[in-house]
Amino acid sequence: MCRYSIFRRSIDGFFFTLFAIVSTLTHAAHPNLVSSIDDVNKMRAAINESGYFSNAYIALKAKVDKQIKQPITVPVPKDGGGGYTHERHKKNYQLMYNAGMIYQLSQDKQYAQFVRDMLLEYAKLYPSLGLHPKRKVKSQNPGKLFWQSLNEAVWLVYTIQAYDLIHDSLNANEIKEIEQNLLKPVAIFLSEGQPSTFNKVHNHGTWATAGVGMAGFVMNEPEWVEKALYDLDKSGKGGFLKQLEQLFSPQGYYNEGPYYQRYALMPFVTFAKAIENNQPERKIFEYRDGIVLKAITTTIELSYNGLFFPINDAIKSKGIDTIELVNGVTVAYGLTRDSGLLDIANQQKQIILTGDGLKVAKALDAGLATPYQYQSVAFGDGADGNEGALVVMRQNIKSDKVQQALLFKPAAQGLGHGHFDKLTWQFYDRGNEIVSDYGAARFLNVEAKFGGRYLPENNSYAKQTIAHNTVVVDERSHFDADVKVGNKNHPELLFFTTNDHGSITSAKIDTAYQGVTLKRTLALVNLPELEKPLAFDIFLVKSDKAHQIDLPLHYKGQLIDTSFKRDAFTKTLKPLGAKNGYQHLWLTAQSKPNAGLAQITWLNNNGSFYTQSSIVDNDTDVLFTRLGANDPNFNLRNESAFIYRKKGVKKHTFVSVLEPHGQYNPAKEFTLSAQSELSSINYSQSNGVEFVEISLNNGSRYLFAITNDLSGKAKFSYNNVDYQIDDRFKIIQLKNQQ
Amino acid sequence: MCRYSIFRRSIDGFFFTLFAIVSTLTHAAHPNLVSSIDDVNKMRAAINESGYFSNAYIALKAKVDKQIKQPITVPVPKDGGGGYTHERHKKNYQLMYNAGMIYQLSQDKQYAQFVRDMLLEYAKLYPSLGLHPKRKVKSQNPGKLFWQSLNEAVWLVYTIQAYDLIHDSLNANEIKEIEQNLLKPVAIFLSEGQPSTFNKVHNHGTWATAGVGMAGFVMNEPEWVEKALYDLDKSGKGGFLKQLEQLFSPQGYYNEGPYYQRYALMPFVTFAKAIENNQPERKIFEYRDGIVLKAITTTIELSYNGLFFPINDAIKSKGIDTIELVNGVTVAYGLTRDSGLLDIANQQKQIILTGDGLKVAKALDAGLATPYQYQSVAFGDGADGNEGALVVMRQNIKSDKVQQALLFKPAAQGLGHGHFDKLTWQFYDRGNEIVSDYGAARFLNVEAKFGGRYLPENNSYAKQTIAHNTVVVDERSHFDADVKVGNKNHPELLFFTTNDHGSITSAKIDTAYQGVTLKRTLALVNLPELEKPLAFDIFLVKSDKAHQIDLPLHYKGQLIDTSFKRDAFTKTLKPLGAKNGYQHLWLTAQSKPNAGLAQITWLNNNGSFYTQSSIVDNDTDVLFTRLGANDPNFNLRNESAFIYRKKGVKKHTFVSVLEPHGQYNPAKEFTLSAQSELSSINYSQSNGVEFVEISLNNGSRYLFAITNDLSGKAKFSYNNVDYQIDDRFKIIQLKNQQ
């Protein structure tokens, strides 16, 4: 309100000019959002030295040089997501931001002029716009430039930064034109114009508060900053700080999972950095015990071999090199100077042109990177961290490439993109998925595949329980696949412990199916004699009524062998079921193994073998499936699974051990240990202690004992010998019986 | 005969001693097979300097140090291939060779003593052995240490080198014991003892002649060398030189394909190097216009992105880093100092400890490697190069990673490991298989998979014609899958041309099916407007009688779209046929497109799209299949194909264009050009000139004209304009019709 007031004419000129000066004095000079003037000075020096930073500068400048030769195109909004005008406006804000930064670093006016001219075009267009023609009917959050206001908020986050970067090159008329006709109207549209979105404690709200708050800094509207931080009514019920409190768990886990977490990260990190530069007294990075930083490192921790764990509606090729996490790691390094973050920066292969980006670049130039140390962690879910958890257990964490990881998901539903997969798990080894999750059924932006949107099979298969590695009761999905019910209920994490021998976790839920309790304990532990850790799985299903219980395991690789006879369907294939995802599974073989140990071995294309050894009674069916039935458009990947099925039981405990072993190297023409080392598994329990006894082919016998006691401690005797558990579990080598 | 004579006692001592001295004088000192004393002196110096060579030395020494701490184990032969004694004897010869080389370089006697002790164990065992208990009944080539004499010959090739390396550390008694009781008996067993194998012009014969010939050099038996070179009767009808003449085509192509070529290479390269060191006057590397060198470089040329083209019974992970080709490239670099070979050596990541290995290491230390320049080549098949050909056409060959390659196979049958796939093709782009070949159905050395041998499905599917990308008549395989008939017949290469615009080739065969001529022309050419080349395919089938004609294409990736409606089998799958490989294909969908252009688009996991555009009449069926029917043991990979089918026709020409396009990048969230640029294809011919006219979506029209004239030249008119072809084909941009 103040700064463009100097262009008001006539008698109140003096008064307003005075205010304008006050304003200039009370807020920092430009630029001062993510990068400050001090940052810019250092960056200007760095582009003349060889190194990561100047390389990044040269590359971006070359790209911008090419783009600004094209005519400026600011089309009248017409298309929905993926369409021409949509994509053009997205490219425009990115280009304005990049050109603005190149202007600051090169001090070459042509870049500022390009941004100015584009902003003026927008300033001409914007006042003429009504709501977007492709907005959804009855939408709460239509945009003007875009079909939804989310994109408009993203546009503002970039554009306000671009404006800040070129601000000092503009004359008074230009400033007035751009602020009055474009930036202020956009900011007002996204705040006062859409209170329900702006105040919403949701990632869409974060983009809006970030854009409006940053606009407040740049255009000296302190009220906007206050509203962005504390809700339109400044009550603190909504706004950025509330979002920081509610959208992440205390450990920095974002309810929808890592694929969405990295997306949500962007406005949090960007706005927080702008707050830090403009109002350091807020100590925003210390807010809620450093939640912004935790959100960044948690996003890293939720990856394996560079890719995010693909829970919920995740596209599997998304990983730590995503631009949102590049920004996050850059800011985090600027804050912490943690050399492990440089390892991630190295893998990201992208330096961004900001003050923190310069710090990262210089540190990489100096070779300061040290290997990032992944941890085994139970990330509590929900604002208070008590709505279940997402648990990552890792072994051999010194090297990311060969480490094993086990992901356990007793997490909350995670809103509309959540899958009905309570207590599911995934396993990773030697860089690859071994026990896998389908992720989202979607070919992003591929028009021929349902317009590039989520495919119908995302609902009919990928979200359904059978698509995951967890129990399905009576061929129905958890919560009967009702998101609202799912959002209201969550599993309970019973325990999580990690120590030198391995990690263990347990959780339960009794709301996935009415009258049915599901309790699963998973452990990843090393046995002294085995090169790689074993994954123990104890899944208890309990009900008052009899049910059919299926426990599927989706494996990646080629089936090598089973310890039992299979009857394969060689002449005809039929779907396994009629609905809830079952209709998409071809039944390829079935078995009823004899009581004892049932083993299934597959070969992953990482060259290792994996054997799942299960205890079976005489009445367990094993079904083998391949995905692809009822898929007229060939939308699904033809992946493989096996399912342990118990019919008509009130209670059952599935006990199994997953064992990575051996090596298949046809290039070097050798094959090692293609067969499991396990010869038997026995499960029992006594006084709250559970026992899994395993025997190896060489005669060794081990007892894996777990206490369910709250204290994590227990005393017990086994085969008449007394033992003690101090830390939730114990591995004991048993003496061989005579 | 001479050198151990000095140990004879009593009166004839003087006489024999004299002979012994003469002998010592007339042949080179030890070692002098692949590495000479001069080489050893240079290597001894190099291990004290840092670099590739000393790194390789340190690594091998550490490995040998670990192995020689184990007790020496020379078990009585008992097991067949893959079994314990078989594998133990294989490890022993490798270990003796390695320890011998470490002895030469370190001059530490413990290594020589280890080899000596193992040789003495063998010398104790060998005289007691009869033929191996696991030999095949009625086998022509049983071994004693191994079930087949091939392994015994390999054993000798390594062991004689190990002996040569430690010879000068042995005392007279040890020499006598080892030569008399072991090395000479083995050499005699493999030569005089098995004339049919030794004289055979076959890769098994090469191992035998190499072993025996090298033994002749080491133990001063010049007769053995002569016999190894010229047949036991020294007639020249067999022996190493005849093998060099017969087993490779003039361009260095080995009849069984690259997977076997690299295996065959080892004894050729090793023995040739030993001949060069001992009898340089033979100029063995100049023999037959440098055939040994050609065999090495051809093996490199028959790879894409580091892996061999998987024709015939090939295991697909085998590539240029195979030890046989490491040896080959090392020797070739020693001969030629071609810096492009250093690029291959870099990719092989293995330096071998020989004189030539030192040259490679030093050149890599000095950074002399330059990119290997792959070529487009028609490798003539057969001893005279006129029994068909294997044709490799490449575009964008400056970089191996992003280049396109088209492999065309109008080659001869290639003996028992050959597939019935006359005129098949494969296509590669951006590092991946796009139009693929199944290769061999085998899990090498995986006991649970049919003992690690070729699976039954190798015969029932992988070798059958339908498993390839070529025409199948009446659902029968070429030559009715009779190897003998296949070996007697071969296609004829009609032409091959490569120039700046691309490459083209054509071949025909009229013996694959009685009364049916198959003629295929394939071209890989660049259009000025398209980023990537197009692959043109014109397949003519002609017969006096009516037949069903299938043309399958096995594609790698996910089906994205077809320009025509498909009827998918969503509720039940049935096999496509009953035999000749058809029984393994589930029919997943079928169509009968309208006349005109039929387009099928898939997405490879390299992130590119591929569209095959075909001309169809109103009576062409398109069948979609997935592999896996009648596969009770889940032995097959579940790959996808589509088949163009014409029923009851005497003559048909399949015309299609394969077009790589666009990019799918869900990690960076963009998708480019997911749809084909082609809008029509028309095929015609006139006076021996064939025309494929294509139109692009942007309205451009191109004519691709091919002459079948022997001269490769032609004049023609098209749309009333006169043109001329100077080099087999021409690409003409047509003016748009008004």
CSV table of N, CA and C in Angstrom, one decimal, chain A residues 259 262 315 317-318 321-322 350 442-446 448-449 555 558-561 566 568-575 586 588-589 603 609 624 626-638 640 664 666-671 674, chain B residues 259 262 315 317-318 321-322 350 442-446 448-449 555 558-561 566 568-575 586 588-589 603 609 624 626-627 629-638 640 664 666-671 674:
chain,number,residue,atom,x,y,z
A,259,TYR,N,6.6,-39.5,-1.4
A,259,TYR,CA,6.4,-39.0,-2.8
A,259,TYR,C,5.7,-37.6,-2.7
A,262,ARG,N,8.1,-34.8,-0.5
A,262,ARG,CA,9.1,-34.0,-1.2
A,262,ARG,C,8.4,-32.8,-2.0
A,315,ILE,N,4.8,-42.5,-7.8
A,315,ILE,CA,5.4,-42.9,-9.1
A,315,ILE,C,6.8,-43.3,-8.8
A,317,SER,N,9.7,-43.8,-10.1
A,317,SER,CA,11.1,-43.3,-10.5
A,317,SER,C,11.4,-42.0,-9.8
A,318,LYS,N,10.6,-41.5,-8.9
A,318,LYS,CA,10.8,-40.3,-8.2
A,318,LYS,C,11.8,-40.5,-7.1
A,321,ASP,N,16.8,-36.9,-6.3
A,321,ASP,CA,17.3,-35.8,-7.2
A,321,ASP,C,16.1,-34.9,-7.6
A,322,THR,N,15.0,-35.1,-7.0
A,322,THR,CA,13.9,-34.2,-7.3
A,322,THR,C,14.2,-32.8,-6.9
A,350,GLN,N,22.9,-31.4,-9.0
A,350,GLN,CA,22.4,-30.1,-9.4
A,350,GLN,C,22.7,-29.1,-8.3
A,442,ARG,N,-0.2,-45.3,-13.0
A,442,ARG,CA,-0.3,-44.0,-13.7
A,442,ARG,C,0.9,-43.8,-14.6
A,443,PHE,N,0.6,-43.3,-15.8
A,443,PHE,CA,1.7,-42.9,-16.7
A,443,PHE,C,1.6,-41.4,-16.8
A,444,LEU,N,2.4,-40.7,-16.0
A,444,LEU,CA,2.3,-39.3,-15.8
A,444,LEU,C,2.4,-38.5,-17.1
A,445,ASN,N,1.3,-37.8,-17.4
A,445,ASN,CA,1.3,-36.9,-18.6
A,445,ASN,C,1.3,-37.7,-20.0
A,446,VAL,N,1.1,-39.0,-19.9
A,446,VAL,CA,1.0,-39.7,-21.2
A,446,VAL,C,-0.5,-39.7,-21.6
A,448,ALA,N,-2.2,-40.9,-24.0
A,448,ALA,CA,-2.9,-42.2,-24.4
A,448,ALA,C,-3.3,-43.0,-23.2
A,449,LYS,N,-2.6,-42.8,-22.1
A,449,LYS,CA,-3.0,-43.6,-20.9
A,449,LYS,C,-3.8,-42.7,-20.0
A,555,TYR,N,6.6,-60.3,-5.2
A,555,TYR,CA,8.1,-60.4,-5.3
A,555,TYR,C,8.6,-60.0,-6.7
A,558,GLN,N,12.4,-63.7,-10.9
A,558,GLN,CA,11.9,-65.0,-11.6
A,558,GLN,C,11.8,-66.1,-10.6
A,559,LEU,N,10.7,-66.7,-10.5
A,559,LEU,CA,10.5,-67.9,-9.6
A,559,LEU,C,11.6,-68.9,-10.0
A,560,ILE,N,12.3,-69.4,-9.0
A,560,ILE,CA,13.3,-70.4,-9.2
A,560,ILE,C,12.9,-71.8,-8.8
A,561,ASP,N,12.3,-71.8,-7.5
A,561,ASP,CA,12.0,-73.1,-7.0
A,561,ASP,C,11.0,-73.0,-5.8
A,566,ARG,N,3.9,-77.6,-7.2
A,566,ARG,CA,2.9,-76.6,-7.7
A,566,ARG,C,2.1,-77.2,-8.8
A,568,ALA,N,0.5,-75.9,-11.9
A,568,ALA,CA,0.4,-74.7,-12.7
A,568,ALA,C,-0.7,-74.8,-13.7
A,569,PHE,N,-1.3,-73.7,-14.0
A,569,PHE,CA,-2.3,-73.6,-15.0
A,569,PHE,C,-1.7,-73.3,-16.3
A,570,THR,N,-1.5,-74.4,-17.1
A,570,THR,CA,-0.7,-74.3,-18.3
A,570,THR,C,-1.5,-74.0,-19.5
A,571,LYS,N,-2.8,-74.4,-19.5
A,571,LYS,CA,-3.6,-74.3,-20.7
A,571,LYS,C,-4.6,-73.2,-20.7
A,572,THR,N,-5.0,-72.7,-19.5
A,572,THR,CA,-6.0,-71.7,-19.4
A,572,THR,C,-5.7,-70.9,-18.1
A,573,LEU,N,-5.8,-69.6,-18.2
A,573,LEU,CA,-5.7,-68.8,-17.0
A,573,LEU,C,-7.1,-68.1,-16.7
A,574,LYS,N,-7.4,-68.0,-15.4
A,574,LYS,CA,-8.6,-67.3,-15.0
A,574,LYS,C,-8.2,-66.4,-13.9
A,575,PRO,N,-9.0,-65.3,-13.7
A,575,PRO,CA,-8.7,-64.4,-12.6
A,575,PRO,C,-9.0,-65.0,-11.3
A,586,TRP,N,-4.2,-62.9,-12.5
A,586,TRP,CA,-4.4,-64.3,-13.1
A,586,TRP,C,-3.9,-65.3,-12.1
A,588,THR,N,-2.0,-68.4,-11.6
A,588,THR,CA,-1.1,-69.1,-12.5
A,588,THR,C,-0.7,-70.5,-12.0
A,589,ALA,N,-0.8,-70.7,-10.7
A,589,ALA,CA,-0.5,-72.0,-10.1
A,589,ALA,C,-1.1,-72.0,-8.7
A,603,LEU,N,14.8,-65.3,-8.0
A,603,LEU,CA,16.0,-64.6,-8.4
A,603,LEU,C,15.7,-63.2,-8.9
A,609,PHE,N,19.6,-64.4,-4.9
A,609,PHE,CA,18.5,-65.2,-4.7
A,609,PHE,C,17.8,-64.8,-3.3
A,624,PHE,N,-0.3,-68.7,-6.7
A,624,PHE,CA,0.6,-67.9,-7.5
A,624,PHE,C,-0.1,-67.1,-8.5
A,626,ARG,N,-0.2,-63.7,-11.4
A,626,ARG,CA,0.4,-62.7,-12.3
A,626,ARG,C,-0.6,-61.6,-12.6
A,627,LEU,N,-0.2,-60.4,-12.5
A,627,LEU,CA,-1.1,-59.3,-12.7
A,627,LEU,C,-1.4,-59.1,-14.2
A,628,GLY,N,-2.6,-58.7,-14.5
A,628,GLY,CA,-3.0,-58.4,-15.9
A,628,GLY,C,-4.3,-58.8,-16.3
A,629,ALA,N,-5.1,-59.5,-15.4
A,629,ALA,CA,-6.5,-59.8,-15.8
A,629,ALA,C,-7.4,-58.6,-15.8
A,630,ASN,N,-8.4,-58.6,-16.5
A,630,ASN,CA,-9.4,-57.5,-16.6
A,630,ASN,C,-8.7,-56.2,-16.8
A,631,ASP,N,-7.7,-56.2,-17.7
A,631,ASP,CA,-6.9,-55.0,-18.0
A,631,ASP,C,-7.0,-54.8,-19.5
A,632,PRO,N,-8.1,-54.3,-20.0
A,632,PRO,CA,-8.3,-54.3,-21.5
A,632,PRO,C,-7.3,-53.4,-22.2
A,633,ASN,N,-6.8,-52.4,-21.4
A,633,ASN,CA,-5.9,-51.4,-22.1
A,633,ASN,C,-4.4,-51.7,-21.8
A,634,PHE,N,-4.1,-52.8,-21.2
A,634,PHE,CA,-2.7,-53.2,-20.9
A,634,PHE,C,-2.1,-52.0,-20.0
A,635,ASN,N,-2.9,-51.6,-19.0
A,635,ASN,CA,-2.4,-50.5,-18.2
A,635,ASN,C,-1.5,-51.0,-17.1
A,636,LEU,N,-1.6,-52.3,-16.7
A,636,LEU,CA,-0.9,-52.8,-15.5
A,636,LEU,C,0.4,-53.4,-15.9
A,637,ARG,N,1.4,-53.3,-15.1
A,637,ARG,CA,2.6,-54.1,-15.2
A,637,ARG,C,2.4,-55.5,-14.8
A,638,ASN,N,2.9,-56.5,-15.5
A,638,ASN,CA,2.6,-57.9,-15.2
A,638,ASN,C,3.5,-58.5,-14.2
A,640,SER,N,4.4,-60.3,-10.3
A,640,SER,CA,4.1,-61.7,-9.8
A,640,SER,C,4.0,-61.6,-8.3
A,664,TYR,N,24.0,-65.0,-8.6
A,664,TYR,CA,23.9,-65.6,-10.0
A,664,TYR,C,24.6,-64.7,-10.9
A,666,PRO,N,25.8,-65.0,-14.5
A,666,PRO,CA,26.0,-65.7,-15.8
A,666,PRO,C,27.1,-65.1,-16.6
A,667,ALA,N,27.4,-63.8,-16.4
A,667,ALA,CA,28.4,-63.1,-17.2
A,667,ALA,C,29.8,-63.7,-16.8
A,668,LYS,N,30.0,-63.9,-15.5
A,668,LYS,CA,31.3,-64.5,-15.1
A,668,LYS,C,31.1,-66.0,-14.9
A,669,GLU,N,29.9,-66.5,-15.3
A,669,GLU,CA,29.7,-67.9,-15.3
A,669,GLU,C,29.9,-68.6,-13.9
A,670,PHE,N,29.3,-68.0,-12.9
A,670,PHE,CA,29.3,-68.7,-11.6
A,670,PHE,C,28.0,-68.5,-10.9
A,671,THR,N,27.6,-69.5,-10.1
A,671,THR,CA,26.4,-69.4,-9.3
A,671,THR,C,26.7,-69.9,-7.9
A,674,ALA,N,22.6,-71.0,-4.4
A,674,ALA,CA,21.3,-70.8,-5.0
A,674,ALA,C,20.2,-71.3,-4.1
B,259,TYR,N,28.2,-64.9,-28.7
B,259,TYR,CA,28.3,-65.5,-27.3
B,259,TYR,C,29.3,-66.6,-27.4
B,262,ARG,N,33.2,-65.3,-28.3
B,262,ARG,CA,34.1,-64.8,-27.3
B,262,ARG,C,34.7,-66.0,-26.6
B,315,ILE,N,23.3,-66.3,-23.4
B,315,ILE,CA,22.8,-65.8,-22.2
B,315,ILE,C,23.0,-64.3,-22.2
B,317,SER,N,23.3,-61.6,-20.3
B,317,SER,CA,24.2,-60.7,-19.5
B,317,SER,C,25.6,-60.8,-19.9
B,318,LYS,N,25.9,-61.6,-20.9
B,318,LYS,CA,27.3,-61.8,-21.3
B,318,LYS,C,27.7,-60.6,-22.2
B,321,ASP,N,33.0,-57.5,-21.1
B,321,ASP,CA,33.9,-57.6,-20.0
B,321,ASP,C,34.2,-59.0,-19.7
B,322,THR,N,33.8,-59.9,-20.5
B,322,THR,CA,34.1,-61.3,-20.3
B,322,THR,C,35.6,-61.5,-20.4
B,350,GLN,N,39.3,-54.5,-16.1
B,350,GLN,CA,40.2,-55.6,-15.7
B,350,GLN,C,41.5,-55.5,-16.4
B,442,ARG,N,17.7,-70.5,-20.2
B,442,ARG,CA,18.7,-71.2,-19.4
B,442,ARG,C,19.0,-70.4,-18.1
B,443,PHE,N,19.1,-71.0,-17.0
B,443,PHE,CA,19.7,-70.4,-15.8
B,443,PHE,C,21.0,-71.1,-15.5
B,444,LEU,N,22.0,-70.5,-16.0
B,444,LEU,CA,23.4,-71.1,-15.9
B,444,LEU,C,23.7,-71.5,-14.5
B,445,ASN,N,24.0,-72.8,-14.4
B,445,ASN,CA,24.5,-73.4,-13.1
B,445,ASN,C,23.4,-73.3,-11.9
B,446,VAL,N,22.2,-72.9,-12.2
B,446,VAL,CA,21.2,-72.9,-11.1
B,446,VAL,C,20.6,-74.3,-11.1
B,448,ALA,N,18.3,-75.8,-9.4
B,448,ALA,CA,16.9,-76.0,-9.4
B,448,ALA,C,16.2,-75.8,-10.8
B,449,LYS,N,17.0,-75.1,-11.7
B,449,LYS,CA,16.4,-74.9,-13.0
B,449,LYS,C,17.1,-75.9,-14.0
B,555,TYR,N,8.5,-57.0,-28.4
B,555,TYR,CA,8.9,-55.7,-28.0
B,555,TYR,C,9.2,-55.7,-26.5
B,558,GLN,N,6.1,-51.4,-22.1
B,558,GLN,CA,4.7,-51.4,-21.8
B,558,GLN,C,3.9,-50.9,-23.0
B,559,LEU,N,2.9,-51.6,-23.4
B,559,LEU,CA,2.1,-51.2,-24.5
B,559,LEU,C,1.4,-49.9,-24.0
B,560,ILE,N,1.5,-48.8,-24.9
B,560,ILE,CA,0.9,-47.6,-24.6
B,560,ILE,C,-0.4,-47.4,-25.4
B,561,ASP,N,-0.3,-47.6,-26.6
B,561,ASP,CA,-1.5,-47.3,-27.4
B,561,ASP,C,-1.4,-48.1,-28.8
B,566,ARG,N,-8.5,-52.8,-29.9
B,566,ARG,CA,-8.1,-54.2,-29.6
B,566,ARG,C,-9.2,-54.9,-28.8
B,568,ALA,N,-9.3,-57.3,-26.0
B,568,ALA,CA,-8.4,-58.0,-25.0
B,568,ALA,C,-9.2,-59.2,-24.4
B,569,PHE,N,-8.5,-60.2,-24.1
B,569,PHE,CA,-9.0,-61.3,-23.3
B,569,PHE,C,-8.8,-61.0,-21.9
B,570,THR,N,-9.9,-60.6,-21.3
B,570,THR,CA,-9.8,-60.1,-19.9
B,570,THR,C,-10.2,-61.1,-18.8
B,571,LYS,N,-11.0,-62.1,-19.2
B,571,LYS,CA,-11.5,-63.1,-18.3
B,571,LYS,C,-10.8,-64.5,-18.4
B,572,THR,N,-10.3,-64.8,-19.5
B,572,THR,CA,-9.7,-66.1,-19.7
B,572,THR,C,-8.5,-65.9,-20.7
B,573,LEU,N,-7.4,-66.6,-20.5
B,573,LEU,CA,-6.3,-66.6,-21.4
B,573,LEU,C,-6.2,-68.1,-21.9
B,574,LYS,N,-5.9,-68.2,-23.2
B,574,LYS,CA,-5.6,-69.5,-23.9
B,574,LYS,C,-4.3,-69.3,-24.7
B,575,PRO,N,-3.6,-70.5,-24.8
B,575,PRO,CA,-2.4,-70.4,-25.7
B,575,PRO,C,-2.8,-70.1,-27.1
B,586,TRP,N,0.5,-67.0,-24.5
B,586,TRP,CA,-0.9,-66.6,-24.1
B,586,TRP,C,-1.3,-65.6,-25.1
B,588,THR,N,-3.4,-62.5,-25.6
B,588,THR,CA,-3.9,-61.6,-24.7
B,588,THR,C,-4.9,-60.6,-25.3
B,589,ALA,N,-4.8,-60.4,-26.6
B,589,ALA,CA,-5.7,-59.5,-27.3
B,589,ALA,C,-5.6,-59.8,-28.8
B,603,LEU,N,6.3,-48.1,-24.5
B,603,LEU,CA,7.3,-47.3,-23.8
B,603,LEU,C,8.3,-48.3,-23.2
B,609,PHE,N,9.7,-43.6,-26.2
B,609,PHE,CA,8.5,-44.3,-26.9
B,609,PHE,C,9.0,-44.9,-28.2
B,624,PHE,N,-1.9,-60.1,-30.0
B,624,PHE,CA,-1.0,-59.7,-28.9
B,624,PHE,C,-0.8,-60.9,-28.0
B,626,ARG,N,1.5,-62.9,-24.6
B,626,ARG,CA,2.5,-62.8,-23.5
B,626,ARG,C,3.0,-64.2,-23.3
B,627,LEU,N,4.3,-64.3,-23.1
B,627,LEU,CA,4.9,-65.6,-22.9
B,627,LEU,C,4.6,-66.2,-21.6
B,629,ALA,N,2.6,-69.6,-21.3
B,629,ALA,CA,1.7,-70.7,-21.3
B,629,ALA,C,2.5,-72.0,-21.4
B,630,ASN,N,1.9,-73.1,-20.9
B,630,ASN,CA,2.6,-74.4,-20.9
B,630,ASN,C,4.0,-74.3,-20.3
B,631,ASP,N,4.0,-73.6,-19.2
B,631,ASP,CA,5.4,-73.5,-18.6
B,631,ASP,C,5.2,-73.8,-17.1
B,632,PRO,N,5.0,-75.1,-16.8
B,632,PRO,CA,4.7,-75.5,-15.5
B,632,PRO,C,5.7,-75.1,-14.4
B,633,ASN,N,6.9,-74.9,-14.8
B,633,ASN,CA,8.0,-74.6,-13.9
B,633,ASN,C,8.4,-73.1,-13.8
B,634,PHE,N,7.5,-72.3,-14.5
B,634,PHE,CA,7.8,-70.9,-14.5
B,634,PHE,C,9.3,-70.6,-15.0
B,635,ASN,N,9.6,-71.3,-16.1
B,635,ASN,CA,11.0,-71.2,-16.6
B,635,ASN,C,11.2,-70.0,-17.5
B,636,LEU,N,10.0,-69.5,-18.1
B,636,LEU,CA,10.2,-68.5,-19.1
B,636,LEU,C,9.9,-67.1,-18.5
B,637,ARG,N,10.6,-66.1,-19.1
B,637,ARG,CA,10.3,-64.8,-18.8
B,637,ARG,C,9.0,-64.4,-19.5
B,638,ASN,N,8.2,-63.6,-18.8
B,638,ASN,CA,6.8,-63.3,-19.4
B,638,ASN,C,6.9,-62.1,-20.3
B,640,SER,N,6.5,-59.8,-24.0
B,640,SER,CA,5.3,-59.5,-24.8
B,640,SER,C,5.7,-59.4,-26.3
B,664,TYR,N,9.7,-40.0,-21.7
B,664,TYR,CA,8.9,-40.1,-20.5
B,664,TYR,C,9.7,-39.9,-19.3
B,666,PRO,N,9.0,-39.3,-15.6
B,666,PRO,CA,8.1,-39.0,-14.4
B,666,PRO,C,8.9,-38.4,-13.2
B,667,ALA,N,10.2,-38.7,-13.2
B,667,ALA,CA,11.0,-38.1,-12.1
B,667,ALA,C,11.1,-36.6,-12.2
B,668,LYS,N,11.2,-36.1,-13.4
B,668,LYS,CA,11.3,-34.7,-13.6
B,668,LYS,C,9.9,-34.2,-14.1
B,669,GLU,N,9.0,-35.1,-14.1
B,669,GLU,CA,7.6,-34.7,-14.4
B,669,GLU,C,7.3,-34.1,-15.8
B,670,PHE,N,8.0,-34.6,-16.8
B,670,PHE,CA,7.6,-34.2,-18.1
B,670,PHE,C,7.5,-35.4,-19.1
B,671,THR,N,6.7,-35.2,-20.1
B,671,THR,CA,6.5,-36.2,-21.1
B,671,THR,C,6.5,-35.5,-22.5
B,674,ALA,N,4.9,-38.2,-27.0
B,674,ALA,CA,4.5,-39.5,-26.8
B,674,ALA,C,3.8,-40.2,-28.0
